[in-house]
Tab-separated table of C-alpha atoms in Angstrom:
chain	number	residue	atom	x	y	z
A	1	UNK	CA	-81.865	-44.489	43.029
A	2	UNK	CA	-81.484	-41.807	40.216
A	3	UNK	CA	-85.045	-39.977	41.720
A	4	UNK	CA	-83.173	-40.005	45.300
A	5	UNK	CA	-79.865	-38.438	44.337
A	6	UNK	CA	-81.812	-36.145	42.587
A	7	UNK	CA	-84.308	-35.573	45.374
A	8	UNK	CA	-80.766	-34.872	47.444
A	9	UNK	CA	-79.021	-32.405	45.288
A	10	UNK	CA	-82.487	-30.449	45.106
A	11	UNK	CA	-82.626	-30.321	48.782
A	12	UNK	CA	-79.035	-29.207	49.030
A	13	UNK	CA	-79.379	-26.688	46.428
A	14	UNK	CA	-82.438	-24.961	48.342
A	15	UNK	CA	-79.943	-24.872	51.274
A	16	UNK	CA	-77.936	-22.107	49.028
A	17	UNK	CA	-80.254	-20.872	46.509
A	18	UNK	CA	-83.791	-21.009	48.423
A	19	UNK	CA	-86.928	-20.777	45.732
A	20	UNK	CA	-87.575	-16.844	45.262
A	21	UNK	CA	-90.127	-15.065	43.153
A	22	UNK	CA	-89.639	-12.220	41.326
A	23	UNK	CA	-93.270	-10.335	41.077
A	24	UNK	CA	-94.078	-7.603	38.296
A	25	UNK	CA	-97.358	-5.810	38.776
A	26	UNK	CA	-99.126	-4.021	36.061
A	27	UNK	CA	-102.537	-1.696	36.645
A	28	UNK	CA	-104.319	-4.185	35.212
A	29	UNK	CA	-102.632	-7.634	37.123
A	30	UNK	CA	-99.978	-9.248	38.659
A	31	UNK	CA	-97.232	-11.736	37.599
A	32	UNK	CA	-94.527	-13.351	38.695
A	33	UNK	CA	-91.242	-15.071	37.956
A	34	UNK	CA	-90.143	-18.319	39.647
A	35	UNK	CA	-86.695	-18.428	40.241
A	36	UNK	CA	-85.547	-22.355	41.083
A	37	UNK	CA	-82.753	-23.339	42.438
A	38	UNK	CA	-81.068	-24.779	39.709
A	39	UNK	CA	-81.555	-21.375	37.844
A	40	UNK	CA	-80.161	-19.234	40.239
A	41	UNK	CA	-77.211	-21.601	40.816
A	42	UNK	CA	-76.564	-21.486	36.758
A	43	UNK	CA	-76.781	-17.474	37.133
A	44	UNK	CA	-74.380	-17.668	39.586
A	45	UNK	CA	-72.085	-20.043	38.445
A	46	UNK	CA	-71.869	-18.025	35.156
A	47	UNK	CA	-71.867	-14.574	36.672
A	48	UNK	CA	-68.733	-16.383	38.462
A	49	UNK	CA	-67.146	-17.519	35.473
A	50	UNK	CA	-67.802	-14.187	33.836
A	51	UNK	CA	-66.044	-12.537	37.073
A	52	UNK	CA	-62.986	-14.765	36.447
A	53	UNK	CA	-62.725	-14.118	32.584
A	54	UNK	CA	-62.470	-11.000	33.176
A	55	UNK	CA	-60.245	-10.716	36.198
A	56	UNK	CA	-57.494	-13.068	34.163
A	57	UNK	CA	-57.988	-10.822	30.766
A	58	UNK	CA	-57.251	-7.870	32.659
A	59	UNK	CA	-53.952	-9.799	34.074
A	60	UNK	CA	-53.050	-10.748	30.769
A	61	UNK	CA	-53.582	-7.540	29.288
A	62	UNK	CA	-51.169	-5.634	32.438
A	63	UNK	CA	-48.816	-8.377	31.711
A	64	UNK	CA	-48.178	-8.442	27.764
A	65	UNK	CA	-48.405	-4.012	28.985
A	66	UNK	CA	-45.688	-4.232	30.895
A	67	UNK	CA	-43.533	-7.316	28.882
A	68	UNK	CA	-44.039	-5.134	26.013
A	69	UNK	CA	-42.818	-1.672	27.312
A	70	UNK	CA	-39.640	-3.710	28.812
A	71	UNK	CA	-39.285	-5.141	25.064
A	72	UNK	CA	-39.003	-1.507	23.795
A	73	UNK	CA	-36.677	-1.078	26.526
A	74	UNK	CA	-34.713	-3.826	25.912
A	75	UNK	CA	-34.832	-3.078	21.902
A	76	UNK	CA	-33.559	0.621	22.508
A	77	UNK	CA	-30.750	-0.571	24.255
A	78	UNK	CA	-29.815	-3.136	22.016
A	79	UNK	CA	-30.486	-0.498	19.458
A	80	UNK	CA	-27.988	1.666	20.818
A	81	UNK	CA	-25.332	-0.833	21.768
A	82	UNK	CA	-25.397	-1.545	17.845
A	83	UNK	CA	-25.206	1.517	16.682
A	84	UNK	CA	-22.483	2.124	19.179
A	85	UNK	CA	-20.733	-1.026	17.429
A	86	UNK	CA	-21.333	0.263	14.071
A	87	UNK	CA	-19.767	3.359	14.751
A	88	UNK	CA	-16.975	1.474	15.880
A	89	UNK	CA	-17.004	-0.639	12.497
A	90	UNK	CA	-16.538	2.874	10.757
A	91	UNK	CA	-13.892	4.466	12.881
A	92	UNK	CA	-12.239	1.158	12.317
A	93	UNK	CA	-12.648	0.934	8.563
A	94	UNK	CA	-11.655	4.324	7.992
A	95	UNK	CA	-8.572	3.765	10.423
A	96	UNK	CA	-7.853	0.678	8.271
A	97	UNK	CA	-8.651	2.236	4.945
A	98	UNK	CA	-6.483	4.949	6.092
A	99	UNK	CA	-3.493	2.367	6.846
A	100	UNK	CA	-4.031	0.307	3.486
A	101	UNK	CA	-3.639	3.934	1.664
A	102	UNK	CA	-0.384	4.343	3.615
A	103	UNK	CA	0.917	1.088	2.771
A	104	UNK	CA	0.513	1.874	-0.555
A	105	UNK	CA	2.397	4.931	-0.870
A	106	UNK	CA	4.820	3.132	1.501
A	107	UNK	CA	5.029	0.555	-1.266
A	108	UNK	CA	5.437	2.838	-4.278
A	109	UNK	CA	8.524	4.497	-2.683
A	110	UNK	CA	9.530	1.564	-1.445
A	111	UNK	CA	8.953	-0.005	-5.331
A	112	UNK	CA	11.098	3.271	-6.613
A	113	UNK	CA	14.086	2.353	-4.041
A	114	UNK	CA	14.266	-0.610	-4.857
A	115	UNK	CA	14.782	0.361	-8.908
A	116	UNK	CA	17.041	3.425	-7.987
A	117	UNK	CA	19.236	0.430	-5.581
A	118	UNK	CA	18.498	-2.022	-8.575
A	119	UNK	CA	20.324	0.751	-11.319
A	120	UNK	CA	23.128	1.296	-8.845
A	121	UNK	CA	24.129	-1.914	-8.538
A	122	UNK	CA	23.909	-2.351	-12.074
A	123	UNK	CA	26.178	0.345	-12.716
A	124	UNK	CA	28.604	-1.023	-10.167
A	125	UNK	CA	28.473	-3.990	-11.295
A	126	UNK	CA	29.640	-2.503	-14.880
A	127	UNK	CA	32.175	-0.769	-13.446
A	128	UNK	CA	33.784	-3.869	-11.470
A	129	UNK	CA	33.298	-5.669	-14.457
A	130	UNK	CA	35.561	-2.744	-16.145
A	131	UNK	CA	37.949	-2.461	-13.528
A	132	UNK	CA	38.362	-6.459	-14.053
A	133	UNK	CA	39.163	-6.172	-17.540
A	134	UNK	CA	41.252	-3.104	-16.901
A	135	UNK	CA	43.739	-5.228	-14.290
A	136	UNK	CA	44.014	-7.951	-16.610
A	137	UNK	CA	45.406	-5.790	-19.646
A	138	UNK	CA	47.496	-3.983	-16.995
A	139	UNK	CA	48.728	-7.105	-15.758
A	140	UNK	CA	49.513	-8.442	-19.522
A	141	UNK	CA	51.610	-5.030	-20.093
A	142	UNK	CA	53.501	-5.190	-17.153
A	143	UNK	CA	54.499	-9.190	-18.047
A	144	UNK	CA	55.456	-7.605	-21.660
A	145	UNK	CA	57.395	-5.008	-20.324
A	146	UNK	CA	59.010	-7.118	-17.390
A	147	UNK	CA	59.981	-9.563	-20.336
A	148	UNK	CA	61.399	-6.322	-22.817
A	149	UNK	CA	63.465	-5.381	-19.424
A	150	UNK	CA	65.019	-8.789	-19.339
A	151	UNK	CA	65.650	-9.011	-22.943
A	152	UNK	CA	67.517	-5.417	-22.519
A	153	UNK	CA	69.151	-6.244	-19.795
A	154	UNK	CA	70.294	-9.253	-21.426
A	155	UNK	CA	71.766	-7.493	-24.137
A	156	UNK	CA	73.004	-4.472	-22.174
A	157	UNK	CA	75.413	-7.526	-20.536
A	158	UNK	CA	76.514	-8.860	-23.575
A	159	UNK	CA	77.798	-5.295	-24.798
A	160	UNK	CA	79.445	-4.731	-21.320
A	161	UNK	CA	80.887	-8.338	-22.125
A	162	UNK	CA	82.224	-7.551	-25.442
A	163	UNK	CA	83.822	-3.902	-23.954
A	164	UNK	CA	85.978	-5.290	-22.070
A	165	UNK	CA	87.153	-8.057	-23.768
A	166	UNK	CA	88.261	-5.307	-26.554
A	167	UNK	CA	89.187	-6.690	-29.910
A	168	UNK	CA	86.221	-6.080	-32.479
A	169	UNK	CA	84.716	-3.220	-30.368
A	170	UNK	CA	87.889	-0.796	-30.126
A	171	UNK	CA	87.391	0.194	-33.768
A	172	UNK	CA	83.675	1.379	-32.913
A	173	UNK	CA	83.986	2.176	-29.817
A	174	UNK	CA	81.813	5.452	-30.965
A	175	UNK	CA	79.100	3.375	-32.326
A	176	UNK	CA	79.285	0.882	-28.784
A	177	UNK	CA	79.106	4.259	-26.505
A	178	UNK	CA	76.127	5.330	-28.868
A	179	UNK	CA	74.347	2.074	-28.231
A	180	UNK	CA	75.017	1.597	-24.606
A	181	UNK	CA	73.491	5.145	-24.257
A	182	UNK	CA	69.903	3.623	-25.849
A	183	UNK	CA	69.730	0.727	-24.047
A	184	UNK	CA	70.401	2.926	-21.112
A	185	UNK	CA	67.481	5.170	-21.583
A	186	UNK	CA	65.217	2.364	-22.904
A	187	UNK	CA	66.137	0.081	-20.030
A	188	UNK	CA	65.170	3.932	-18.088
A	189	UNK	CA	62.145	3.942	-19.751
A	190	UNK	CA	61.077	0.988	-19.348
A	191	UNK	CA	61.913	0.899	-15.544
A	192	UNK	CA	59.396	3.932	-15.238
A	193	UNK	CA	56.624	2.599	-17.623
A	194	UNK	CA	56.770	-0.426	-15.252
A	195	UNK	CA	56.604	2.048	-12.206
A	196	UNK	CA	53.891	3.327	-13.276
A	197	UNK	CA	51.857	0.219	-14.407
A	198	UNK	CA	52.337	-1.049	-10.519
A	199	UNK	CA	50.988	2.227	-9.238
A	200	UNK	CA	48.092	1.869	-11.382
A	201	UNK	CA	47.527	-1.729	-10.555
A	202	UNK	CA	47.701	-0.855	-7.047
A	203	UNK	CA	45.318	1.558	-7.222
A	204	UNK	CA	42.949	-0.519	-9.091
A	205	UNK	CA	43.108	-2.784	-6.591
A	206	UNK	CA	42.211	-0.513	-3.619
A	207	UNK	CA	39.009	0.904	-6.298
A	208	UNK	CA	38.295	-2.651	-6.754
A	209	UNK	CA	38.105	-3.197	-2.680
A	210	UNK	CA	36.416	-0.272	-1.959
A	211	UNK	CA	33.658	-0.952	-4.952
A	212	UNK	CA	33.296	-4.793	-3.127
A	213	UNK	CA	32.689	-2.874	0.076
A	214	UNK	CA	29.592	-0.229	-1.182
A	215	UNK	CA	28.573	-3.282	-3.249
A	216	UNK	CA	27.590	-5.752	0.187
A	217	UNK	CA	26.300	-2.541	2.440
A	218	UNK	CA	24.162	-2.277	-0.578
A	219	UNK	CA	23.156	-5.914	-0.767
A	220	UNK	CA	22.914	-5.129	3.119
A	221	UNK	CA	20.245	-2.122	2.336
A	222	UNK	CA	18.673	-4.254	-0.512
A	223	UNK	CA	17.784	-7.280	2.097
A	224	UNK	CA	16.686	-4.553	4.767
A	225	UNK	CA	14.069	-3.133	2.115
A	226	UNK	CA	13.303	-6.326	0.568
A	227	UNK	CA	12.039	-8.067	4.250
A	228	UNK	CA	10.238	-5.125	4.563
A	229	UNK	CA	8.767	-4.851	1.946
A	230	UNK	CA	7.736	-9.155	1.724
A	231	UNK	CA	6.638	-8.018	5.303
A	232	UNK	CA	4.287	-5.595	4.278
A	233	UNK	CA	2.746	-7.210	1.816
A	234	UNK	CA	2.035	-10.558	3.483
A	235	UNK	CA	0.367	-8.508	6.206
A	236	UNK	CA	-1.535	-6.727	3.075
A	237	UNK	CA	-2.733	-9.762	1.345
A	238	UNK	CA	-3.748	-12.414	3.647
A	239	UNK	CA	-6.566	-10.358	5.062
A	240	UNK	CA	-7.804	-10.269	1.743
A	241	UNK	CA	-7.321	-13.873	0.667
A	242	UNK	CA	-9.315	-14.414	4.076
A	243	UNK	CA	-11.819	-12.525	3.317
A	244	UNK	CA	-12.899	-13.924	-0.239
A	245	UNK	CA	-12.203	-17.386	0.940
A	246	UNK	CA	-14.899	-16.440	4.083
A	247	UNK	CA	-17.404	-15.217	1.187
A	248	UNK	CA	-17.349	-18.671	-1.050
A	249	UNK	CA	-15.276	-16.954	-3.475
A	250	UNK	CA	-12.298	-18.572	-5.105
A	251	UNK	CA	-9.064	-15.829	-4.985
A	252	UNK	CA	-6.948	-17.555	-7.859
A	253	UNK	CA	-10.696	-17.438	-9.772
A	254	UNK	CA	-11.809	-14.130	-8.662
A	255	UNK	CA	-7.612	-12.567	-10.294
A	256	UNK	CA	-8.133	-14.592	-13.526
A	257	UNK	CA	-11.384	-12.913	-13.960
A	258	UNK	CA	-10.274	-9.445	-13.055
A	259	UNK	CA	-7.345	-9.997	-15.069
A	260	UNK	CA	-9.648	-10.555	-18.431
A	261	UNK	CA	-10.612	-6.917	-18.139
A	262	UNK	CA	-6.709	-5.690	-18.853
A	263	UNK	CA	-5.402	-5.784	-22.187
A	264	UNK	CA	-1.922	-6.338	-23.435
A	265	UNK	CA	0.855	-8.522	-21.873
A	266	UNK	CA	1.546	-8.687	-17.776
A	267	UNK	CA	-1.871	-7.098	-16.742
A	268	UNK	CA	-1.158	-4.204	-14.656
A	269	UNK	CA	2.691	-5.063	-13.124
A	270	UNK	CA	5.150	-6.984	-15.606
A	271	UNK	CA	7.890	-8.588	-14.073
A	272	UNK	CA	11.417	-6.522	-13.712
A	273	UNK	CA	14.557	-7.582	-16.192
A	274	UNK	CA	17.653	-6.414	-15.774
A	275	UNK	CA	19.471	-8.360	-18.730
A	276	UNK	CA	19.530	-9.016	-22.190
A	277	UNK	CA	22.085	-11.598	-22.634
A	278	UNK	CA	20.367	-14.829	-21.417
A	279	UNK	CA	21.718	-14.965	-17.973
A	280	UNK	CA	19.895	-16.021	-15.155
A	281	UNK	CA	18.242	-13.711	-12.848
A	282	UNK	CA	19.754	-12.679	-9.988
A	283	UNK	CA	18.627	-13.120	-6.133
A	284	UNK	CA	17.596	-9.601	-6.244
A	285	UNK	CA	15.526	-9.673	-9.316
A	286	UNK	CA	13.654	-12.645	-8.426
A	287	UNK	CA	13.140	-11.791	-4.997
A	288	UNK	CA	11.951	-7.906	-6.705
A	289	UNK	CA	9.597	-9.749	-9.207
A	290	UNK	CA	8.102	-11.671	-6.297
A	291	UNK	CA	6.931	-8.300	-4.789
A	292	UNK	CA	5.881	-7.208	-7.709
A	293	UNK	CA	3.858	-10.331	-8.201
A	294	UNK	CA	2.408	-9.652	-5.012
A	295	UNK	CA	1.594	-5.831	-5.296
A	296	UNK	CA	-0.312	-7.288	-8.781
A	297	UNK	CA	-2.427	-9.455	-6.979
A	298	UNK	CA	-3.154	-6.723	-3.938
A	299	UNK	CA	-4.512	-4.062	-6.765
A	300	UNK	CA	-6.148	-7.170	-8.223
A	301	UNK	CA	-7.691	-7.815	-4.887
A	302	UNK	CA	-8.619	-4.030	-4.560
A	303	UNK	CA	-10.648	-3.817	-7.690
A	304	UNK	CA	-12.399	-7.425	-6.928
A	305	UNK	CA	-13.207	-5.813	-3.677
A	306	UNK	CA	-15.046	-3.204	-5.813
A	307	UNK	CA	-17.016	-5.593	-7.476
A	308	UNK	CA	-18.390	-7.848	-4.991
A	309	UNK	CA	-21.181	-6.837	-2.416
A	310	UNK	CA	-18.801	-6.740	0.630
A	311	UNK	CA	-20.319	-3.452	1.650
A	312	UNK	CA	-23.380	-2.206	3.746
A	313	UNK	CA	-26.257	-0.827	1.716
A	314	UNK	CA	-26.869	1.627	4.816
A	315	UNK	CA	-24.660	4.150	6.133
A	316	UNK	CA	-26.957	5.707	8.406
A	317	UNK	CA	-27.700	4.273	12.063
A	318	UNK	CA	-30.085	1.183	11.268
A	319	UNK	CA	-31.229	-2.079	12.940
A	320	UNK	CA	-31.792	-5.894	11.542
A	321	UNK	CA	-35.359	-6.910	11.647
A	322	UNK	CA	-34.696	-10.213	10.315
A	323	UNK	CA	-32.099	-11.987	8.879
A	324	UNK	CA	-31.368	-14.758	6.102
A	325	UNK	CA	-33.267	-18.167	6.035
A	326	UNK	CA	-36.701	-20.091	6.458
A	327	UNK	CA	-39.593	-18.441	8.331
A	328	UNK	CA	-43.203	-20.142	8.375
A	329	UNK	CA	-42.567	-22.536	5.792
A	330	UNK	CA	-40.992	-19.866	3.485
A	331	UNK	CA	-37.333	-19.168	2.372
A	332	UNK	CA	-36.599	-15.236	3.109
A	333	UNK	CA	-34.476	-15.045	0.509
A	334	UNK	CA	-32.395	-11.775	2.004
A	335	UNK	CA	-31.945	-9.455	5.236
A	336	UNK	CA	-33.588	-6.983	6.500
A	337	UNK	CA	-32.503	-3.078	7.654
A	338	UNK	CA	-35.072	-1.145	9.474
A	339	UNK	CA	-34.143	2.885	9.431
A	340	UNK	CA	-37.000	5.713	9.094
A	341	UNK	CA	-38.473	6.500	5.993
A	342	UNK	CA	-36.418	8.071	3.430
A	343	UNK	CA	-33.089	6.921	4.584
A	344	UNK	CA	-30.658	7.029	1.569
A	345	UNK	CA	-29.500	3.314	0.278
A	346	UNK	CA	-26.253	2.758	-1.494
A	347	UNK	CA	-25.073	-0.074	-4.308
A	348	UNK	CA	-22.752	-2.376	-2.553
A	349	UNK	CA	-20.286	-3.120	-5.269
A	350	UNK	CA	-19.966	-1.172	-8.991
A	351	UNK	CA	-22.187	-3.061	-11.348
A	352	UNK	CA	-25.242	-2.202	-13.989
A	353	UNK	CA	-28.924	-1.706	-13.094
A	354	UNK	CA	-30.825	-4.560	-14.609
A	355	UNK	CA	-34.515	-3.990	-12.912
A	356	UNK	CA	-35.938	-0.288	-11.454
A	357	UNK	CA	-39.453	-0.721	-11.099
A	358	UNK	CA	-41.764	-2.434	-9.173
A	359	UNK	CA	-42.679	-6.215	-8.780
A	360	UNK	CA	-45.115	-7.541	-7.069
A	361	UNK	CA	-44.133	-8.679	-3.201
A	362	UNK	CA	-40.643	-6.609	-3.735
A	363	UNK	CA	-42.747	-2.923	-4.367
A	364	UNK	CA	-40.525	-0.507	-5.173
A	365	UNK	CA	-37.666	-2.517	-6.306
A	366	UNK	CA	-33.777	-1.931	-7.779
A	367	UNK	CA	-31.631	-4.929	-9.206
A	368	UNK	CA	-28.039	-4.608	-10.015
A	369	UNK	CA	-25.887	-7.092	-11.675
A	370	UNK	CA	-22.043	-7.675	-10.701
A	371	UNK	CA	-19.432	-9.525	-11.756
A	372	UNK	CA	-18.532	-12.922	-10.451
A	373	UNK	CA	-22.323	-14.072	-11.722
A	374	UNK	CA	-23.510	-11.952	-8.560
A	375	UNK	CA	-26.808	-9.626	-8.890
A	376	UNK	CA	-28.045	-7.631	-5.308
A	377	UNK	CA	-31.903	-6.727	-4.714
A	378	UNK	CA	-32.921	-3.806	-3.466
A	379	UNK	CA	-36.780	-4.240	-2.230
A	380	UNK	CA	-39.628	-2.176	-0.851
A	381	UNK	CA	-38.081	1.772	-1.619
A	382	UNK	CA	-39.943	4.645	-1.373
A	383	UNK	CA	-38.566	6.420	-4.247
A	384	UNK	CA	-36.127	5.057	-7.281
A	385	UNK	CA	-33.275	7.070	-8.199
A	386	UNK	CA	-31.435	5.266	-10.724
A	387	UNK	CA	-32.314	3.287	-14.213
A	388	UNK	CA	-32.183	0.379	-16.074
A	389	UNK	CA	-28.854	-0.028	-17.735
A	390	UNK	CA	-27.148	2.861	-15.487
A	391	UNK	CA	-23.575	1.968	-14.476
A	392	UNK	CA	-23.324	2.452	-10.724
A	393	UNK	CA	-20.586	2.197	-8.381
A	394	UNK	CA	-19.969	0.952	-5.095
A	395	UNK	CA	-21.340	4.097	-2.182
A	396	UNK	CA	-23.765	5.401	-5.357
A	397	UNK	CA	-27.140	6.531	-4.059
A	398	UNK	CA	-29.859	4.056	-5.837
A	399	UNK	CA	-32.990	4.882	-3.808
A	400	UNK	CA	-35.152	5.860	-0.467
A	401	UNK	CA	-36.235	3.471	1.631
A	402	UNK	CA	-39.971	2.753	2.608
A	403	UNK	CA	-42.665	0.240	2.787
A	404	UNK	CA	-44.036	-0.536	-0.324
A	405	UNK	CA	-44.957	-4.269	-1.437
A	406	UNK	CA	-45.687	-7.061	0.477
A	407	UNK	CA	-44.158	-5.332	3.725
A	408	UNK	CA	-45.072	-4.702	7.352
A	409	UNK	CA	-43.221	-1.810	7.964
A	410	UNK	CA	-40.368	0.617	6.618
A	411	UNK	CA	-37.677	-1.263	5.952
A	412	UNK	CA	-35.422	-2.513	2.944
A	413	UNK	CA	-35.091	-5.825	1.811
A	414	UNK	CA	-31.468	-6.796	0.663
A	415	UNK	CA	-30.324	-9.580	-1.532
A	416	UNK	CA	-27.302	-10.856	-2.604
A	417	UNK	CA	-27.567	-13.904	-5.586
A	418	UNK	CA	-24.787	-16.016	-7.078
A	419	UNK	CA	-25.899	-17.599	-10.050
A	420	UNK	CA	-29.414	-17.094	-9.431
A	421	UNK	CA	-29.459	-18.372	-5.979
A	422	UNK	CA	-30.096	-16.386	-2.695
A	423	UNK	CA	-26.954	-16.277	-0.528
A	424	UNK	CA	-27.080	-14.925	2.930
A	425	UNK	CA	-25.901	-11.252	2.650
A	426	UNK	CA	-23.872	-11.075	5.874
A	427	UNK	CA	-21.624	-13.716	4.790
A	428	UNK	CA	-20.094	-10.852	2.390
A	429	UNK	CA	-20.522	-7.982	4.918
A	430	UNK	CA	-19.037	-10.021	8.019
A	431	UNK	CA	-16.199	-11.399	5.649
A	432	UNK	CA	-15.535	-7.544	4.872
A	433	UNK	CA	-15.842	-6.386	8.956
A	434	UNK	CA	-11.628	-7.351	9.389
A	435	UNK	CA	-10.369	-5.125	6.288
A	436	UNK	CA	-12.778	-2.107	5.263
């Protein structure tokens, strides 16, 4: 069976491939090569498959040509649409840094209204205090003297009474006429003295209304600046309680710690008092202390913001290569920002250079440590410019960027640790993107 199938496919095969001889003569004899079937069908089927390889290479190859140059395509458009975005970023930080500055100068005049207002009211309030005291001894003198009147008049009658009954008074009727005449000009003096006390209670009286009036369009005032001011700030702060509370970061934790750094009592802003006798603050004061409180934790918020890695290591136009998290097995610990070689890189926060030298898979490398237990890498510069134990602060050049290490390309490597362990990096620089 097997020698008849066999017999078959030979026949068949010397339908396509007939037996051919290839002869090669020499001067001296003649040869020749027998080419069978079954050869010449292997030739061909592997000249075929040869064909074929090489037609679907060169398909391959045009294909991966022409993905790739609409990659670059793609990537240069992506690469401007970012940089167009990041521009943005910067017009918009600087238009908000710009604002924040205003609201601060807004607040200090605000702060020294609100003390001038505070010292006026004080002083009115002295003065209707005063003016209180001053209607209560007029009012005592004019019940004295209303009571010396009556007591004159009283005895003015009972000399008029004894006059004209005669008897006892005819023999000094001198001394009588000499008497009435005093009472006369006392009772006249009196009369006037008591004139004059009304007038002057009246007109303490219309002082005293007036004084009420300029003291409630003050309160008025007062209330206007105060909901301004509780205004502004709330709009001030929350951003920035957002914004460490997006980064992991405590706020109440973050002021305590800033707060170690002042000495003294109060920190930077002690509460306002207006009295020394024990009373209770007023309305005004508390409500002014609660500003105060909350312009206290703003500048404490301000120099936290200084400390902590919200900004960009890069100012000029750059692009991410890769960002934070596992790749082939392996934990890439930070982000990268691919710019051409040389481009300037900046500290993100103030802090104190604890590494500027190179280690192995970093190259090049620049670590800074921060407060808050956070330390930032700096990996695979060209060039150092700072070292160990230099104080930097945050926008300070620290190096060039390049490719040295264990690195595929110019590009720097950025870390941010807390504690010792890798954090992503944008967490701080997208928590930042709504205030700077």
């Amino acid at each position: 069976m097997r020698t008849r199938l066999a017999i078959r496919t030979h026949a068949l095969m010397e339908r396509f491939f007939p037996e051919r001889r290839l002869f090669l003569k020499s001067d001296t004899d003649t040869r020749f090569i027998r080419l069978r079937p079954e050869t010449q069908a292997v030739a061909y089927l592997g000249g075929a498959l040869l064909v074929s390889w090489a037609i679907i290479a060169t398909a391959i190859l045009l294909m991966d040509s022409i993905s790739a140059g609409n990659f670059r395509e793609q990537a240069r458009r992506d690469q401007l649409t970012y940089q167009r975005r990041l521009n943005e970023l910067s017009s918009e930080r600087d238009s908000r840094a710009a604002e924040a500055l205003a609201a601060q100068n807004r607040f200090n005049t605000a702060l020294a209204q609100v003390s001038s207002m505070q010292s006026r009211l004080l002083d009115s309030e002295t003065r209707r205090r005063e003016l209180e005291t001053g209607i209560d001894v007029i009012q005592t003198t004019l019940r004295d003297t209303m009571m010396e009147r009556e007591e004159v008049g009283d005895q003015l009658a009972a000399l008029k009474a004894q006059i004209e009954g005669g008897g006892t008074l005819m023999a000094g009727s001198s001394d009588a006429d000499g008497s009435l005449d005093l009472l006369s000009e006392a009772l006249a003096r009196t009369a006037e003295e008591r004139d004059q006390v009304i007038a002057n209670a009246q007109d303490a009286l219309v002082r005293a209304d007036k004084m009420a009036t300029d003291m409630r369009v003050m309160e008025e005032k007062n209330d206007r600046i105060f909901r301004q001011l509780e205004e502004a700030m709330t709009i001030s702060v929350k951003p920035l309680d957002k914004m460490f509370t997006a980064a992991g970061m405590d706020p109440d934790r973050i002021i305590k710690e800033v707060r170690k750094g002042y000495s003294g009592q109060g920190g930077p802003l002690t509460p306002l008092t207006f009295s020394t006798r024990g009373e209770a603050p007023s309305a005004d004061t508390a409500r002014a202390n609660q500003i105060l409180g909350e312009m206290d934790r703003l500048n404490m918020y301000r120099i936290a913001a200084q400390k902590a890695p919200f900004a960009v290591p890069l100012k000029d136009p750059f692009r991410f290569t890769s960002g934070f998290g596992y790749r082939w097995g392996r934990l890439h610990a930070g982000t990268d920002f691919a710019a051409p070689h040389g481009t300037a890189i900046y500290s993100t926060a103030d802090g104190v250079v604890t590494w500027a030298g190179w280690q192995s898979g970093y190259g090049r490398l620049v670590k800074i440590k921060h407060e808050f237990g956070i330390e930032t890498r700096y990996g695979h510069m060209s060039k150092i410019r700072v070292k160990v134990g230099q104080k930097v602060s945050r926008g300070d050049r620290i190096g060039d960027m390049g490719n040295t290490g264990r690195s595929t390309g110019t590009h720097l490597h950025y870390e941010v640790r807390v504690g010792g362990e890798p954090i992503n990096p944008m967490i701080y620089i997208k928590a930042a993107n709504d205030v700077f």
